[in-house]
């Protein structure tokens, strides 16, 4: 969103063309004012160029506009029902399902809810074909995944990795290994909500089937590294405190 906002806009426009949607919303945490400004300028540029608005690219049946909306930063708004309620100005609380957003979403209309990573993948797939995207993964796995790597690691950051890449390759070959002179003790998958993996469970590949076989899930790809110098009991207590604070109280795991 900061470095290539038009990729997000193009992906949303393609989704709108496929579904017949006339409105799109980018829901952004309030803590990102610079990103908000960047996206606002990009939307204005796309409108001026005729890629958003009425009769896009001369097509009389293609009308689509994008609106920016800012949330207050509640963790629960990562859940689609809570996000939709927030967009409508309601309390951000998960909705009962069914019905699902595809039939009863924003303002009770059929709604597609996707994250940025999914949307920005659409334009190059349309341009280059499904076979090209399939070939980006390891073995029979298709495509790539953006991993947000943080914690006790020499080179933290966002890494786009082929699906099926060994975790050890990411941690040691790409990210330089632990930042301090300690071995890796544990990592999270999908942020703290994915729990901790340690010991033999670190010998995994970055794909949903493999990670689920170890009792976790890849999810949004937030990996936090904990080296041997970390107190994992304290880390678990911190995670429990976070979810106790952010939980909506509806589901047991939090």
Coordinates of C-alpha atoms in Angstrom, one line a residue:
X1 CA 0.0 0.0 0.0
X2 CA 2.9 2.3 0.6
X3 CA 5.1 1.5 -2.3
X4 CA 2.7 0.3 -5.0
X5 CA -0.8 1.5 -4.1
X6 CA -2.0 1.2 -7.7
X7 CA -1.5 -2.6 -7.4
X8 CA -4.2 -2.6 -4.7
X9 CA -6.5 -0.4 -6.8
X10 CA -6.1 -2.5 -9.9
X11 CA -6.8 -5.7 -7.9
X12 CA -10.0 -4.2 -6.5
X13 CA -11.1 -3.0 -9.9
X14 CA -10.6 -6.5 -11.3
X15 CA -12.6 -7.9 -8.4
X16 CA -15.3 -5.3 -9.1
X17 CA -15.4 -6.2 -12.8
X18 CA -15.8 -9.9 -12.0
X19 CA -18.5 -9.4 -9.4
X20 CA -20.4 -6.4 -10.7
X21 CA -19.6 -4.3 -7.6
X22 CA -19.9 -0.5 -7.9
X23 CA -18.3 0.4 -4.6
X24 CA -15.1 -0.7 -2.9
X25 CA -13.7 0.2 0.5
X26 CA -10.1 0.1 1.8
X27 CA -10.3 -0.3 5.6
X28 CA -7.1 1.0 7.2
X29 CA -6.0 1.2 10.8
X30 CA -5.9 4.7 12.2
X31 CA -2.2 4.3 13.1
X32 CA -1.1 4.6 9.4
X33 CA -1.6 8.3 8.4
X34 CA 1.1 8.2 5.8
X35 CA -0.4 5.2 4.1
X36 CA -3.8 6.9 4.2
X37 CA -2.4 9.9 2.3
X38 CA -0.6 7.7 -0.2
X39 CA -3.7 5.7 -1.0
X40 CA -5.8 8.9 -1.2
X41 CA -3.4 10.3 -3.8
X42 CA -3.3 7.0 -5.8
X43 CA -7.2 6.8 -5.9
X44 CA -7.3 10.4 -7.2
X45 CA -4.7 9.5 -9.9
X46 CA -6.7 6.5 -10.9
X47 CA -9.9 8.5 -11.2
X48 CA -8.1 11.2 -13.3
X49 CA -6.7 8.5 -15.6
X50 CA -10.1 6.9 -16.1
X51 CA -9.4 3.7 -14.2
X52 CA -12.0 4.4 -11.5
X53 CA -15.3 6.2 -11.7
X54 CA -17.9 6.0 -14.4
X55 CA -17.6 4.1 -17.7
X56 CA -14.1 2.8 -16.9
X57 CA -11.9 2.4 -20.0
X58 CA -15.0 3.2 -22.1
X59 CA -17.1 0.4 -20.8
X60 CA -20.6 1.7 -20.2
X61 CA -21.4 -1.1 -17.8
X62 CA -18.2 -0.7 -15.7
X63 CA -18.7 1.8 -12.9
X64 CA -16.6 1.5 -9.7
X65 CA -15.3 3.8 -7.0
X66 CA -13.0 3.2 -4.1
X67 CA -13.5 4.8 -0.7
X68 CA -11.0 5.0 2.2
X69 CA -12.2 4.2 5.7
X70 CA -10.2 4.3 8.9
X71 CA -10.7 2.1 11.9
X72 CA -9.6 2.7 15.5
X73 CA -7.1 -0.1 15.5
X74 CA -9.2 -2.9 17.2
X75 CA -7.6 -6.3 16.8
X76 CA -11.1 -7.8 16.4
X77 CA -11.6 -5.9 13.1
X78 CA -9.3 -8.4 11.4
X79 CA -12.4 -10.6 11.4
X80 CA -14.6 -9.9 8.5
X81 CA -17.9 -9.5 10.3
X82 CA -16.4 -7.1 12.8
X83 CA -14.8 -5.2 10.0
X84 CA -18.2 -4.8 8.2
X85 CA -19.9 -3.7 11.3
X86 CA -17.2 -1.1 11.8
X87 CA -17.6 0.1 8.2
X88 CA -21.3 0.6 8.9
X89 CA -20.6 2.7 12.0
X90 CA -21.6 -0.1 14.4
X91 CA -19.8 -1.7 17.3
X92 CA -17.1 -4.0 15.9
X93 CA -18.4 -7.3 17.0
X94 CA -18.4 -10.6 14.9
X95 CA -21.6 -11.4 13.1
X96 CA -23.4 -14.8 13.3
X97 CA -22.9 -16.9 10.2
X98 CA -24.8 -17.9 8.2
X99 CA -25.7 -15.7 6.5
X100 CA -22.2 -15.0 5.1
X101 CA -20.9 -11.7 3.6
X102 CA -21.1 -13.1 0.0
X103 CA -24.9 -12.9 0.4
X104 CA -25.4 -10.5 3.3
X105 CA -22.4 -8.2 3.8
X106 CA -22.0 -4.4 3.8
X107 CA -25.4 -2.8 4.2
X108 CA -26.9 -6.3 3.9
X109 CA -25.6 -6.5 0.2
X110 CA -23.5 -9.3 -1.3
X111 CA -19.9 -8.4 -0.4
X112 CA -16.5 -9.7 -1.2
X113 CA -14.0 -9.3 1.6
X114 CA -10.3 -9.9 0.8
X115 CA -7.0 -8.8 2.2
X116 CA -4.5 -6.7 0.3
X117 CA -2.2 -9.7 -0.5
X118 CA -5.0 -11.5 -2.3
X119 CA -6.0 -8.5 -4.3
X120 CA -2.5 -7.5 -5.5
X121 CA -2.0 -11.1 -6.7
X122 CA -4.8 -10.8 -9.2
X123 CA -3.4 -8.4 -11.8
X124 CA -0.2 -10.4 -12.5
X125 CA -2.2 -13.7 -12.7
X126 CA -4.6 -12.1 -15.2
X127 CA -1.6 -10.8 -17.2
X128 CA 0.6 -13.9 -17.1
X129 CA -1.8 -16.7 -16.5
X130 CA -2.6 -19.3 -13.8
X131 CA 0.3 -21.6 -14.9
X132 CA 2.8 -18.8 -14.2
X133 CA 1.5 -18.4 -10.7
X134 CA 1.3 -22.1 -10.1
X135 CA 5.0 -22.4 -11.0
X136 CA 6.1 -19.9 -8.3
X137 CA 5.5 -22.4 -5.5
X138 CA 7.6 -25.4 -4.5
X139 CA 6.5 -28.8 -5.8
X140 CA 2.8 -29.0 -6.2
X141 CA 2.1 -25.9 -4.1
X142 CA 1.0 -22.8 -6.0
X143 CA 2.1 -19.2 -5.7
X144 CA 3.8 -17.1 -3.0
X145 CA 3.1 -15.9 0.5
X146 CA 4.2 -12.6 2.2
X147 CA 5.7 -13.4 5.6
X148 CA 6.1 -10.7 8.2
X149 CA 9.2 -11.7 10.1
X150 CA 10.1 -10.1 13.4
X151 CA 11.6 -10.9 16.8
X152 CA 15.1 -12.2 17.5
X153 CA 16.2 -12.3 13.8
X154 CA 19.1 -10.5 12.1
X155 CA 17.1 -9.1 9.2
X156 CA 13.4 -8.7 10.1
X157 CA 11.0 -7.5 7.5
X158 CA 8.4 -8.6 4.9
X159 CA 9.5 -11.5 2.7
X160 CA 7.6 -12.9 -0.3
X161 CA 8.4 -16.6 -0.3
X162 CA 7.3 -19.4 -2.5
X163 CA 4.7 -21.6 -0.9
X164 CA 6.5 -24.7 0.5
X165 CA 9.8 -22.9 1.3
X166 CA 11.5 -24.6 4.3
X167 CA 11.3 -22.4 7.4
X168 CA 15.0 -22.9 8.0
X169 CA 15.8 -21.4 4.6
X170 CA 13.8 -18.3 5.4
X171 CA 15.3 -17.9 8.9
X172 CA 18.9 -18.7 8.2
X173 CA 19.6 -18.1 4.4
X174 CA 17.3 -15.2 3.8
X175 CA 17.0 -13.5 7.2
X176 CA 20.5 -14.1 8.5
X177 CA 19.6 -16.3 11.5
X178 CA 19.1 -15.2 15.2
X179 CA 20.1 -11.6 15.9
X180 CA 22.0 -12.6 19.1
X181 CA 24.3 -15.5 19.6
X182 CA 21.5 -17.9 20.6
X183 CA 19.8 -20.7 18.8
X184 CA 16.1 -20.4 17.7
X185 CA 14.0 -21.7 20.5
X186 CA 10.5 -21.1 19.1
X187 CA 8.5 -19.3 16.5
X188 CA 4.9 -18.2 16.1
X189 CA 2.8 -18.8 13.0
X190 CA 0.0 -16.5 12.1
X191 CA 1.2 -14.1 14.8
X192 CA 0.4 -15.0 18.4
X193 CA -3.0 -16.5 17.5
X194 CA -1.1 -19.4 15.8
X195 CA 0.6 -20.5 19.0
X196 CA 4.2 -21.5 19.3
X197 CA 6.2 -24.1 17.4
X198 CA 9.5 -25.4 18.9
X199 CA 11.8 -28.4 18.7
X200 CA 11.2 -30.8 15.9
X201 CA 8.2 -28.7 14.8
X202 CA 10.6 -26.1 13.5
X203 CA 11.5 -28.5 10.7
X204 CA 8.5 -27.4 8.5
X205 CA 7.8 -25.9 5.2
X206 CA 5.8 -22.7 4.8
X207 CA 2.5 -24.1 3.6
X208 CA -0.9 -24.7 5.3
X209 CA -1.0 -28.5 5.2
X210 CA 2.5 -28.9 6.7
X211 CA 1.9 -26.3 9.4
X212 CA -1.5 -27.6 10.3
X213 CA 0.0 -31.1 10.8
X214 CA 2.0 -29.5 13.7
X215 CA -1.1 -28.0 15.3
X216 CA -0.8 -24.5 14.0
X217 CA -1.7 -22.6 10.9
X218 CA 0.0 -20.1 8.5
X219 CA -2.8 -17.6 8.4
X220 CA -1.6 -14.0 7.7
X221 CA 2.0 -15.2 7.9
X222 CA 3.2 -13.3 11.0
X223 CA 6.2 -15.1 12.2
X224 CA 7.9 -14.0 15.5
X225 CA 11.2 -15.6 16.4
X226 CA 12.2 -16.3 20.0
X227 CA 15.8 -17.3 20.7
X228 CA 17.1 -19.3 23.6
X229 CA 17.5 -16.2 25.7
X230 CA 13.8 -15.7 25.9
X231 CA 11.5 -16.8 28.7
X232 CA 8.8 -18.7 26.9
X233 CA 6.5 -18.8 29.9
X234 CA 6.6 -15.0 30.1
X235 CA 6.0 -14.9 26.3
X236 CA 3.0 -17.1 26.7
X237 CA 1.7 -15.0 29.6
X238 CA 2.1 -11.8 27.4
X239 CA 0.2 -13.5 24.6
X240 CA -2.7 -14.5 26.9
X241 CA -2.8 -10.9 28.3
X242 CA -3.1 -9.5 24.8
X243 CA -6.0 -11.7 23.8
X244 CA -7.7 -11.2 27.1
X245 CA -7.6 -7.4 26.4
X246 CA -8.5 -7.6 22.7
X247 CA -11.1 -10.5 22.8
X248 CA -14.7 -9.7 21.9
X249 CA -15.6 -12.5 24.4
X250 CA -17.5 -14.5 21.8
X251 CA -15.2 -17.4 21.1
X252 CA -13.4 -19.6 23.6
X253 CA -9.8 -19.5 22.2
X254 CA -9.2 -15.8 23.1

